Amino acid sequence: MKFSSSYEPGDFESDIYAAWEAAGVFKPTISIFPTDDNSDGHDDREDGSPCYSIVMPPPNANGNLHIGHGLTIALEDSLTRYYRLRGKSTWYIPGADHAGFETWVVYERNLEAKGHTRFEFDRNELYARVWDFVAEQRGNMELQLRALGASCSWDDLTFTLDENVIDRVYTTFEKMWNDGMIYRGEKLVNYCPKHQTAFADIEVEHQDEKGTLWEIEYRLAEALREEGILDAIVVSTTRPETLFGDVAVAVNATDERYKHLIGKTVHLPLTDRDIPIIADEHADPEYGTGAVKITPAHDFDDFEVGERHNLPRIQVISEDGHMINVPEKYLGLTTMECRKQVLKDLKEQGLLKGEKSINHSVAHCYKCGTVIEPMLKEQWFVDVEKLAKTAIEHLENNEIKFHPENKQKVLINYLKNLKDWNISRQIPWGIAIPMFKKVTEEATDEPDWIFDRRTNLKEIEKAGVKYVRDEDTFDTWFSSGHWPIVCTNWTEENYNPYYPLNVMETGADLLFAWVARMIMMGLYVTGEVPFREVYLHGMVLDAHGKKMSKSKGNVINPMDLVTKYGSDAFRLGIIRGRSAGMNQAFSENSVISGRNLCNKLWNISRLIQSIVDEDGDISGSYTTNNMGEDWICREINDCLKQVEQSMKNYRFSEAIETLYQTIWDKYADWFLESQKIFRNVPLLKVTLETILIALHPFAPFVTEAIWQNLSWTEGFIITQKWPRELKYDPISAENFESLIGIVSEVRGTLQALSGTNNAKKYALMYDNDSLVEDNLLLIRTLTKVPSINPLNGAPRGLRVALANHELYLDVPEKVVAEYRDSLTEKILAVGRELDSLNARMMNPNYVDKAPAHLVKETRDAIKEKEGLIARLKSQLELI
RNA sequence: GGGGAUUUAGCUCAGUUGGCUAGAGCGUACGAUUCACAUUCGUAAGGUCACAGGUUCAAGCCCUGUAAUCCCCACCA
């Protein structure tokens, strides 16, 4: 294969992915149930396990990947590829989400556009229709995952509605039912009248809004005039239309204004009912009039007040948002219509005493923005007490390591305040709740509800008793909580080396909704935490640090960037400059610099291939023949160590930074430049292989493309072994560091002179310096000075500002004189550094208490600076 | 009300248990160019590490307080 002369990722990325897939390299090498004969002989058992497992947070099967998915895949795939190179049997399990509510909303919108409504079809029919709808859309998302380079085991893709998922969910539910953790409760739920479904607390969005606080007079049923006080109580409310559901008025027991009214009765306006005045801490004397009407069926707080005082619940708003159980006049009105009418009528009766505008937060449906109506409904609830308690115990036992660390505490704090979990959703697109309600009335001994897996049936019969299925489906998070269990095919019977997962990587925003539930479910089902570590990434913001949103028009599509710059560039760009848990800005620039690195690597490889072609492919082990060669071995070793350390700590950005610097600033700029003179083919080969493998986790395509292009490499880079340490001579390596210092200083001095002399290159002279003498050609090439000669006789020209080397640039007197100011400035600068070092040494406490090596370093530095100043000063005198 | 963060160069961010002159990318300025790479090479400018105290031989880092910005949870009749 011949290298194309320019780096064109679009030419090879899809072919390479296809080749990997065809070769089956994404599959784990050890099966779930290990047998004796499938060890691959290269176990890297640093943590005791030959296996590495990670699951993909399933993207919506019916959507496209967004930038957050891009980050997720970049991070997870880098981990996967890294541990694969480290010799682990790596299992990266892909997924697709039925995305219950999301997909349902899209589908229902489609249905409405065609003039239909969901109510024309029964549940099974709708389920089948959405299934087909999603099946049409599937594939897009999977193609995009491939374009991002996800090296996941496609045969094991788990769809959230797969049989095994449903089975597992039913098994857990049954266990919970038998354990008495599931109950049917009439509770207030967050209800969206538009979608006609309930939501978990976590799915509701609160927004601050302007509203009106009305003050309504409720007259006392028994007049208290004789006591000379009040004959009425004024309540504050933002929802006058709910007064039909009022069952009490609450005041605070400590509120002197109303104390004497507790236990009395008031007449509920516009009705023929009387309701009691009760004392409850919920009433805040500071807020409004200090008296609050209690409507347990339509307000969360009132519901609790009702529970405390055993009050009835009167539902006055129907599930589609119309008034029910109200006087004829208001019956069937929408809540807003009713509100207007009520206010008008109250006003006419002189009962409307005040109207204030206030700011308060209002709950909205996170999908359609409709105001959430607290609705009294019978739903299935999970009693979370035991689940949360167990989870907290294991978290406090540090069984899961969090990145960033602080999320552990945040999660524990959340679990401590967790309320019971409403798992019923009134959406057909989801896993049916396997509960059936008794309809045979005579069978009084039988329970009202029974568990049964046959949810494909609407009606079942057991022992002559008929039951009908609950129409509801599970909250998505109930099944998602099983993700690590179902993806790894964990079972009660067999040991599974892939469970718990090594790591769970997902967005920080899912800590509560998902991570918490996976931990609770994992512990409940398997008795073990579902993963050893959690890595949470933050949100990807636009270049100005603003949240991306369609309405702002600042959404970046990852696929556009992949097309434009290549998948590797995207991956490098999105990981760079990003740390765990932080919401951070992202701009195309970082992708461009990623692309540039790929291009650099491409050209490095072309250069080395051309040297191999010219000099012949000398195989076998290398020997180092000069300082630069020893030095690059040392630098590459350091780089590998740092990358290993970074990966261990999930510091992806740091790993990339290290590689970037090593490849570009060290390998290309110094080593390869020196190799243009020396040409050590076996070393060039092994070092190139090493950096390619080390970069492979982050830039899989270009490293594989190069691997395939090089004449001497075999197999795929994806299945290579992580490189071993390179052998080198440390003293020689250190000498090269001095040479770099010399070259840099000469370059800098020449540049400083060029201001007046247009970068004219002057000859370099050395006095009694073996490092320079032994490397004349190299220094000449790197500095581009025309010649390097021994200094014969007295120092002349311009002294290069180096402490340990006697070097002069052969610059005419006149130019040196012009340089005088810069020289003076330089002496002053070094002098300032020297002063601060001296000050440190003058402090006896420093010499006493600081570690000895630091004190020594300071001494050495002082000596060096003093030498440098002395030399520069003598130079100044020469001028 | 409860919890969690952030504040370092023009911009976006690193800076691990305190330890040499606080780093990178982008941007800026100046210079280079017969080829591995202009998706390049070289050089440079640019910082009161939010502010005020404290601990320490030594603080960007630890402690206390202040300010600003942001996120999550609960509540707002």
XYZ file of C-alpha atoms in Angstrom, chain A residues 69-713:
645
model
C -23.079 11.461 22.573
C -19.942 12.407 20.680
C -18.175 13.082 23.948
C -19.554 9.937 25.570
C -18.365 7.725 22.734
C -14.975 9.426 22.547
C -14.400 8.802 26.248
C -15.778 5.282 26.424
C -14.101 4.120 23.269
C -10.762 5.557 24.377
C -11.035 3.538 27.575
C -12.070 0.467 25.648
C -9.232 0.682 23.168
C -6.705 1.485 25.852
C -7.614 -1.556 27.931
C -7.775 -3.708 24.834
C -4.182 -2.700 24.047
C -3.317 -3.408 27.658
C -4.295 -7.004 27.015
C -7.729 -7.116 28.620
C -10.616 -9.052 27.189
C -12.592 -5.947 26.479
C -16.335 -5.795 26.187
C -17.894 -2.523 25.175
C -21.594 -3.206 24.954
C -23.686 -0.971 22.708
C -27.305 -0.144 23.291
C -30.360 1.516 21.847
C -33.057 3.150 23.889
C -36.758 2.933 23.145
C -36.782 6.330 24.863
C -40.320 5.841 26.108
C -41.628 9.297 26.450
C -39.362 11.033 23.902
C -40.280 8.653 21.157
C -43.879 8.654 22.177
C -44.074 12.419 21.857
C -42.590 12.277 18.368
C -44.904 9.503 17.368
C -47.998 11.134 18.794
C -47.146 14.332 16.952
C -46.960 12.295 13.750
C -50.282 10.733 14.526
C -51.875 14.103 15.140
C -50.430 15.476 11.927
C -52.298 12.717 10.140
C -55.509 13.642 11.913
C -55.538 10.764 14.378
C -55.343 10.541 18.135
C -53.965 7.858 20.399
C -57.431 7.178 21.712
C -58.473 5.558 18.453
C -56.186 2.596 19.098
C -55.729 0.150 21.909
C -52.470 -0.319 23.700
C -51.195 -3.331 21.760
C -51.966 -1.684 18.496
C -50.131 1.466 19.440
C -47.161 -0.517 20.679
C -46.911 -2.342 17.381
C -47.205 0.872 15.403
C -44.457 2.618 17.355
C -42.284 -0.465 17.068
C -42.493 -0.202 13.276
C -41.907 3.518 13.436
C -38.732 3.045 15.477
C -37.576 0.156 13.303
C -37.633 2.527 10.329
C -35.487 5.039 12.152
C -33.030 2.616 13.672
C -29.732 2.339 11.920
C -29.051 6.043 11.615
C -27.875 6.180 15.142
C -25.835 3.007 14.732
C -24.138 4.328 11.612
C -23.191 7.421 13.529
C -21.688 5.372 16.335
C -19.568 3.612 13.733
C -18.489 6.913 12.259
C -17.282 7.948 15.701
C -15.201 4.797 15.860
C -16.991 3.086 18.738
C -15.269 -0.290 19.034
C -18.278 -1.920 20.606
C -19.403 -5.489 20.278
C -22.303 -5.098 17.873
C -23.570 -8.646 18.223
C -24.365 -7.834 21.821
C -26.340 -4.677 21.185
C -29.097 -4.390 23.734
C -32.348 -2.663 22.921
C -34.229 -1.483 25.956
C -37.315 -3.448 24.883
C -35.477 -6.715 24.172
C -37.004 -9.859 25.618
C -34.237 -10.350 28.143
C -34.644 -6.793 29.384
C -38.379 -7.231 29.891
C -37.821 -10.596 31.560
C -35.332 -9.128 33.967
C -37.550 -6.164 34.767
C -40.467 -8.499 35.484
C -38.307 -10.681 37.677
C -37.224 -7.691 39.722
C -40.740 -6.330 39.902
C -42.064 -9.677 41.048
C -39.389 -9.898 43.702
C -40.248 -6.405 44.899
C -43.938 -7.241 44.874
C -43.299 -10.317 46.964
C -41.038 -8.317 49.247
C -43.838 -5.825 49.798
C -41.959 -2.958 48.236
C -44.542 -2.253 45.560
C -47.773 -0.601 46.500
C -50.758 0.815 44.728
C -51.308 4.253 46.078
C -53.703 7.044 45.468
C -51.308 9.898 45.513
C -50.908 13.171 43.844
C -48.761 12.759 40.807
C -47.247 15.241 38.405
C -49.678 15.038 35.564
C -49.432 16.551 32.114
C -52.983 17.127 30.832
C -51.656 17.361 27.274
C -49.828 14.037 27.233
C -52.173 12.576 29.804
C -49.468 10.844 31.701
C -47.858 11.121 35.080
C -44.215 12.001 35.558
C -41.570 11.350 38.135
C -40.570 14.377 40.163
C -37.303 14.449 38.314
C -39.012 14.879 34.954
C -40.735 18.088 35.879
C -39.218 21.450 35.125
C -39.802 24.340 37.437
C -39.794 27.844 36.053
C -40.122 31.143 37.821
C -43.139 33.004 36.617
C -45.230 36.009 37.441
C -48.531 35.057 38.930
C -51.348 36.508 40.949
C -52.092 35.852 44.561
C -55.764 36.360 45.216
C -57.263 36.939 48.616
C -60.647 35.435 49.140
C -62.908 35.871 52.107
C -64.395 32.754 53.664
C -67.133 33.765 56.095
C -67.532 32.048 59.377
C -70.473 29.804 59.549
C -71.228 30.905 63.093
C -70.898 34.589 63.494
C -68.465 35.659 66.177
C -69.538 39.251 66.335
C -70.241 39.072 69.955
C -66.553 38.496 70.587
C -65.892 41.614 68.578
C -63.316 40.090 66.355
C -63.717 38.573 62.932
C -66.590 37.060 61.165
C -64.526 35.906 58.249
C -61.079 34.640 57.328
C -59.231 35.678 54.212
C -57.192 33.036 52.435
C -54.466 33.532 49.849
C -54.392 31.447 46.709
C -52.980 31.408 43.200
C -55.573 28.923 42.065
C -59.088 30.129 42.952
C -60.696 27.531 40.686
C -59.628 24.762 43.020
C -61.710 26.146 45.859
C -64.395 23.623 45.019
C -61.989 20.988 46.218
C -61.279 22.760 49.488
C -61.794 20.712 52.581
C -60.345 23.017 55.219
C -58.615 26.298 55.906
C -55.301 26.036 57.680
C -53.696 28.594 59.938
C -50.546 28.384 61.966
C -51.097 27.490 65.594
C -48.718 30.250 66.620
C -50.513 32.913 64.624
C -52.190 35.207 67.170
C -54.557 36.615 64.581
C -56.298 33.331 64.033
C -55.632 31.303 67.135
C -59.143 31.671 68.444
C -60.648 30.542 65.136
C -59.111 27.097 65.170
C -61.857 24.521 65.310
C -64.501 26.870 63.955
C -66.211 26.373 60.624
C -66.342 28.580 57.552
C -68.669 28.567 54.619
C -67.022 27.693 51.314
C -68.012 30.391 48.815
C -70.000 29.493 45.693
C -70.966 26.184 47.279
C -73.240 24.890 49.961
C -70.457 23.340 51.989
C -68.939 24.292 55.324
C -65.300 23.440 56.077
C -63.262 23.532 59.289
C -60.416 25.813 60.255
C -57.488 23.719 61.317
C -54.063 24.388 62.731
C -51.140 23.210 60.623
C -47.509 24.188 60.373
C -47.876 24.363 56.624
C -49.548 27.766 57.033
C -46.850 30.412 57.074
C -47.944 33.500 59.056
C -45.529 35.581 57.002
C -46.960 34.619 53.644
C -50.083 36.219 52.192
C -52.819 36.511 54.792
C -51.387 33.619 56.771
C -54.476 31.523 56.088
C -54.384 28.895 53.388
C -57.148 26.891 51.782
C -56.549 23.171 51.735
C -57.208 21.246 48.515
C -55.693 17.803 49.017
C -56.638 16.527 45.578
C -54.829 19.271 43.690
C -51.836 20.413 45.637
C -48.863 18.492 46.965
C -48.611 20.324 50.258
C -52.324 20.256 50.808
C -52.259 16.544 50.157
C -49.897 16.129 53.061
C -51.926 18.435 55.264
C -54.923 16.305 54.374
C -53.099 13.165 55.398
C -52.112 14.676 58.718
C -55.662 15.718 59.512
C -57.530 12.882 57.871
C -59.323 15.126 55.453
C -61.266 13.915 52.430
C -59.922 14.437 48.911
C -62.248 15.998 46.434
C -61.133 15.852 42.843
C -62.502 18.786 40.861
C -60.280 18.678 37.787
C -60.430 15.802 35.358
C -57.475 14.185 33.645
C -58.076 16.192 30.523
C -58.144 19.433 32.453
C -61.875 20.102 32.864
C -63.900 20.837 35.968
C -65.752 17.968 37.585
C -67.629 17.524 40.860
C -68.480 21.233 40.894
C -71.755 23.158 40.797
C -73.574 22.944 37.488
C -72.480 26.399 36.467
C -68.802 25.482 36.386
C -69.046 21.916 35.244
C -66.972 21.078 32.179
C -65.139 24.384 32.033
C -61.396 24.302 31.541
C -59.407 25.340 34.572
C -58.705 28.752 33.091
C -62.321 29.376 32.137
C -63.367 28.302 35.559
C -60.838 30.565 37.213
C -62.264 33.592 35.412
C -65.796 32.672 36.296
C -64.983 32.037 39.927
C -63.178 35.353 40.257
C -66.062 37.171 38.636
C -68.594 35.537 40.919
C -66.523 36.133 44.021
C -66.174 39.756 43.111
C -69.894 40.135 42.681
C -70.418 38.673 46.122
C -67.817 40.981 47.582
C -65.623 38.089 48.646
C -62.572 38.971 46.568
C -60.540 41.030 48.957
C -57.211 41.463 47.246
C -55.044 40.747 44.268
C -51.241 40.837 44.357
C -48.794 39.931 41.683
C -46.065 37.598 42.836
C -43.198 35.554 41.488
C -43.537 31.890 42.050
C -42.224 28.794 40.401
C -44.542 26.728 38.308
C -44.070 23.114 37.289
C -44.077 22.390 33.579
C -44.000 19.284 31.438
C -40.373 19.065 30.329
C -41.476 18.110 26.843
C -44.403 20.308 25.896
C -44.236 23.027 28.516
C -47.813 22.524 29.648
C -48.389 23.425 33.273
C -48.253 20.299 35.369
C -51.507 19.562 37.126
C -51.092 17.724 40.409
C -53.572 14.916 39.954
C -54.966 12.355 42.293
C -54.283 9.011 40.732
C -53.882 5.401 41.598
C -50.370 4.486 40.595
C -47.741 1.899 41.342
C -45.118 3.079 43.738
C -41.838 1.627 44.840
C -41.099 1.985 48.498
C -37.515 3.171 48.174
C -36.521 3.148 51.795
C -34.673 -0.167 51.782
C -33.209 0.400 48.342
C -31.850 3.794 49.248
C -30.558 2.631 52.598
C -28.630 -0.241 51.078
C -27.245 1.993 48.366
C -26.085 4.530 50.920
C -24.325 1.829 52.919
C -22.371 0.631 49.914
C -21.571 4.161 48.831
C -20.339 5.094 52.258
C -18.259 1.956 52.159
C -16.498 3.468 49.110
C -17.329 0.541 46.890
C -17.739 2.866 43.947
C -15.121 5.402 43.011
C -16.491 8.605 41.528
C -14.952 10.965 39.023
C -15.298 13.742 39.959
C -15.017 12.660 43.564
C -17.559 15.029 45.048
C -20.438 13.289 43.259
C -20.286 10.505 45.792
C -21.413 12.867 48.541
C -23.958 14.520 46.309
C -25.487 11.159 45.526
C -25.611 10.062 49.147
C -27.297 13.319 50.049
C -29.869 12.741 47.328
C -30.566 9.191 48.428
C -31.089 10.297 51.990
C -33.979 12.489 50.888
C -35.458 10.192 48.287
C -39.223 9.885 48.225
C -41.221 6.919 47.051
C -40.964 6.363 43.353
C -43.970 6.514 41.083
C -43.253 3.994 38.326
C -46.563 4.139 36.408
C -46.664 5.903 33.085
C -49.741 6.291 30.940
C -47.825 5.833 27.703
C -48.247 2.777 25.494
C -44.624 2.816 24.294
C -42.839 1.041 27.064
C -42.712 -2.111 29.124
C -46.186 -3.071 30.310
C -46.602 -3.279 34.038
C -47.285 -6.961 34.746
C -50.167 -6.422 37.109
C -53.752 -7.543 36.628
C -56.803 -6.300 38.447
C -59.551 -8.588 39.615
C -62.858 -8.079 37.824
C -64.794 -11.043 39.108
C -66.560 -9.325 41.967
C -67.784 -12.422 43.764
C -64.241 -13.692 44.343
C -63.887 -11.727 47.544
C -61.113 -13.897 48.961
C -58.792 -13.255 46.042
C -56.459 -10.269 46.067
C -57.430 -7.224 44.041
C -54.190 -7.264 42.088
C -52.034 -10.136 40.949
C -48.670 -10.291 39.275
C -48.505 -12.092 35.942
C -46.001 -11.989 33.121
C -48.516 -12.487 30.349
C -48.783 -8.828 29.492
C -49.527 -9.681 25.879
C -52.993 -10.556 27.153
C -55.539 -7.962 28.133
C -57.394 -10.336 30.308
C -56.432 -13.490 32.130
C -58.225 -16.028 34.191
C -56.885 -17.798 37.230
C -58.858 -20.350 39.192
C -62.019 -19.092 37.682
C -61.335 -15.491 38.576
C -60.962 -12.935 35.824
C -58.341 -10.225 35.856
C -57.611 -7.363 33.444
C -54.196 -5.922 32.799
C -53.176 -2.534 34.075
C -52.848 -0.340 30.987
C -49.798 1.512 32.261
C -46.150 1.040 31.426
C -43.029 1.336 33.520
C -41.128 4.529 34.033
C -38.122 4.198 31.712
C -35.720 4.502 34.612
C -37.169 1.432 36.262
C -35.884 -0.690 33.392
C -32.809 1.455 32.731
C -31.788 0.814 36.297
C -31.053 -2.741 35.168
C -28.727 -1.699 32.355
C -25.439 -3.158 33.637
C -27.267 -6.349 34.568
C -29.031 -6.903 31.275
C -26.167 -5.820 29.035
C -23.727 -8.238 30.610
C -26.309 -11.036 30.712
C -25.820 -11.384 34.426
C -27.700 -14.342 35.876
C -28.322 -15.696 39.343
C -26.765 -19.031 38.411
C -23.347 -18.267 36.936
C -20.307 -16.243 37.802
C -19.928 -13.469 35.266
C -16.473 -11.888 34.953
C -17.931 -8.803 33.288
C -20.153 -7.870 36.216
C -19.736 -5.505 37.972
C -18.688 -3.228 35.154
C -15.280 -1.659 35.449
C -16.747 1.739 34.859
C -20.012 3.496 34.172
C -19.497 6.527 32.014
C -22.366 8.945 31.495
C -23.484 12.550 31.774
C -23.363 14.236 35.153
C -27.009 15.238 34.702
C -27.997 11.584 34.970
C -26.499 11.062 38.418
C -29.897 10.979 40.107
C -32.172 9.735 37.377
C -29.985 6.888 36.232
C -26.813 6.247 38.197
C -28.692 6.219 41.505
C -31.231 3.763 40.138
C -28.620 1.457 38.632
C -26.929 1.293 42.007
C -30.158 0.558 43.867
C -31.309 -2.016 41.322
C -27.875 -3.574 40.996
C -27.655 -4.112 44.711
C -31.209 -5.338 44.985
C -30.902 -7.828 42.142
C -27.286 -9.001 42.365
C -26.222 -7.992 45.840
C -23.249 -6.224 44.311
C -22.686 -2.689 43.151
C -23.156 -2.643 39.366
C -19.874 -0.880 38.621
C -16.581 -0.165 40.341
C -16.160 3.370 39.108
C -18.327 6.139 37.761
C -17.047 8.740 35.373
C -19.404 11.639 34.801
C -18.840 14.090 32.002
C -20.230 17.579 31.998
C -22.290 19.298 29.412
C -20.716 20.372 26.144
C -21.368 24.089 25.818
C -20.877 26.258 22.775
C -17.710 28.278 22.188
C -18.974 31.059 24.442
C -19.880 28.768 27.308
C -23.603 28.855 26.550
C -25.862 25.860 26.573
C -26.548 24.548 23.097
C -30.168 24.732 22.068
C -32.167 24.666 18.887
C -33.828 27.940 19.746
C -30.477 29.688 20.130
C -29.256 28.133 16.909
C -25.899 27.290 18.434
C -26.167 23.522 18.171
C -23.082 21.789 16.835
C -23.702 18.533 15.032
C -20.864 16.083 15.705
C -21.363 14.408 12.343
C -20.675 17.667 10.525
C -17.338 17.923 12.280
C -16.520 14.304 11.549
C -17.213 14.890 7.882
C -15.195 18.056 7.809
C -12.147 17.119 9.874
C -12.341 13.389 10.458
C -13.471 11.278 13.354
C -10.080 11.319 15.076
C -9.925 15.096 14.986
C -13.376 15.275 16.529
C -12.473 12.849 19.273
C -9.214 14.590 20.114
C -10.895 17.956 19.958
C -13.813 17.176 22.187
C -11.766 15.469 24.884
C -9.039 18.049 25.013
C -9.385 20.695 27.673
C -12.214 18.855 29.364
C -12.307 17.485 32.876
C -14.747 15.278 34.757
C -18.116 16.705 35.661
C -17.515 20.186 34.301
C -19.735 21.955 31.842
C -17.221 23.291 29.386
C -17.135 25.218 26.169
C -16.301 23.558 22.916
C -15.228 25.132 19.698
C -14.222 24.020 16.266
C -10.687 25.229 16.970
C -9.965 22.320 19.232
C -11.091 19.948 16.494
C -8.817 21.732 14.049
C -5.849 21.283 16.337
C -6.772 17.594 16.611
C -6.828 17.372 12.845
C -3.432 19.024 12.742
C -1.996 16.409 15.075
C -3.316 13.653 12.824
C -1.785 15.377 9.851
C 1.497 15.680 11.694
C 1.479 12.017 12.534
C 0.673 11.178 8.945
C 3.671 13.111 7.729
C 5.958 11.763 10.417
C 5.031 8.310 9.212
C 5.601 9.220 5.586
C 9.045 10.539 6.424
C 10.001 7.412 8.319
C 8.629 5.169 5.602
C 10.680 7.061 3.050
C 13.818 6.590 5.151
C 13.047 2.886 5.484
C 12.519 2.699 1.729
C 15.825 4.412 1.012
C 18.001 2.747 3.621
C 16.401 -0.670 3.375
C 14.126 -2.291 5.923
C 16.615 -3.277 8.584
C 14.768 -5.437 11.058
C 15.709 -6.687 14.497
C 16.330 -4.816 17.691
C 17.792 -1.336 17.772
C 20.839 0.130 19.419
C 21.101 3.821 20.266
C 24.016 5.492 18.553
C 23.786 9.109 19.652
C 22.338 11.409 22.318
C 19.166 12.233 20.433
C 18.319 8.568 20.152
C 18.822 7.960 23.847
C 16.854 11.072 24.612
C 13.796 10.140 22.556
C 13.708 6.708 24.180
C 13.664 8.375 27.564
C 10.966 10.826 26.521
C 8.771 8.126 25.036
C 9.109 6.033 28.186
C 8.077 9.034 30.268
C 5.195 9.682 27.939
C 3.916 6.112 28.249
C 4.142 6.264 32.017
C 2.239 9.512 32.119
C -0.446 8.243 29.775
C -0.858 5.126 31.901
C -1.168 7.252 35.006
C -3.630 9.606 33.356
C -5.822 6.786 32.103
C -5.868 5.180 35.508
C -7.206 8.441 36.916
C -9.549 9.146 34.018
C -7.593 12.237 33.072
C -8.218 11.910 29.378
C -7.317 15.422 28.487
C -3.999 15.100 30.241
C -3.189 11.891 28.386
C -3.860 13.561 25.069
C -1.844 16.598 26.058
C 1.120 14.398 26.920
C 0.900 12.516 23.640
C 0.462 15.678 21.652
C 3.536 17.219 23.193
C 5.654 14.105 22.874
C 4.736 13.473 19.281
C 4.972 17.024 18.090
C 7.396 18.939 20.269
C 9.767 16.088 20.987
C 9.522 13.370 18.414
C 9.039 15.521 15.333
C 10.795 18.728 16.281
C 13.947 17.302 17.833
C 14.305 13.602 17.267
C 13.236 13.442 13.645
C 15.174 16.563 12.817
C 18.266 14.894 14.236
C 17.447 11.692 12.386
C 17.640 13.540 9.106
C 21.356 13.298 9.796
C 21.743 10.022 11.661
C 19.015 7.653 10.390
C 18.641 4.716 12.721
C 16.098 2.559 10.902
C 15.367 -0.054 13.601
C 14.916 2.704 16.169
C 12.747 4.816 13.876
C 10.525 1.799 13.354
C 10.095 0.867 16.994
C 9.565 4.435 18.172
C 6.985 5.110 15.500
C 5.120 1.935 16.384
C 5.186 2.979 20.006
C 3.695 6.410 19.521
C 1.111 5.072 17.090
C -0.084 2.488 19.594
C -0.077 5.001 22.423
C -2.216 7.422 20.456
C -4.523 4.736 19.102
C -7.123 4.899 21.902
C -7.767 8.542 21.096
C -7.205 8.631 17.348
C -8.080 5.122 16.213
C -8.551 5.721 12.516
C -5.401 7.568 11.553
C -3.185 5.295 13.626
C -4.727 2.233 12.009
C -4.509 3.779 8.538
C -0.817 4.474 9.045
C -0.280 1.005 10.472
C -1.815 -0.466 7.347
C 0.280 1.795 5.126
C 3.643 1.079 6.714
C 5.598 -1.557 4.837
C 6.788 -3.564 7.821
C 3.823 -3.733 10.222
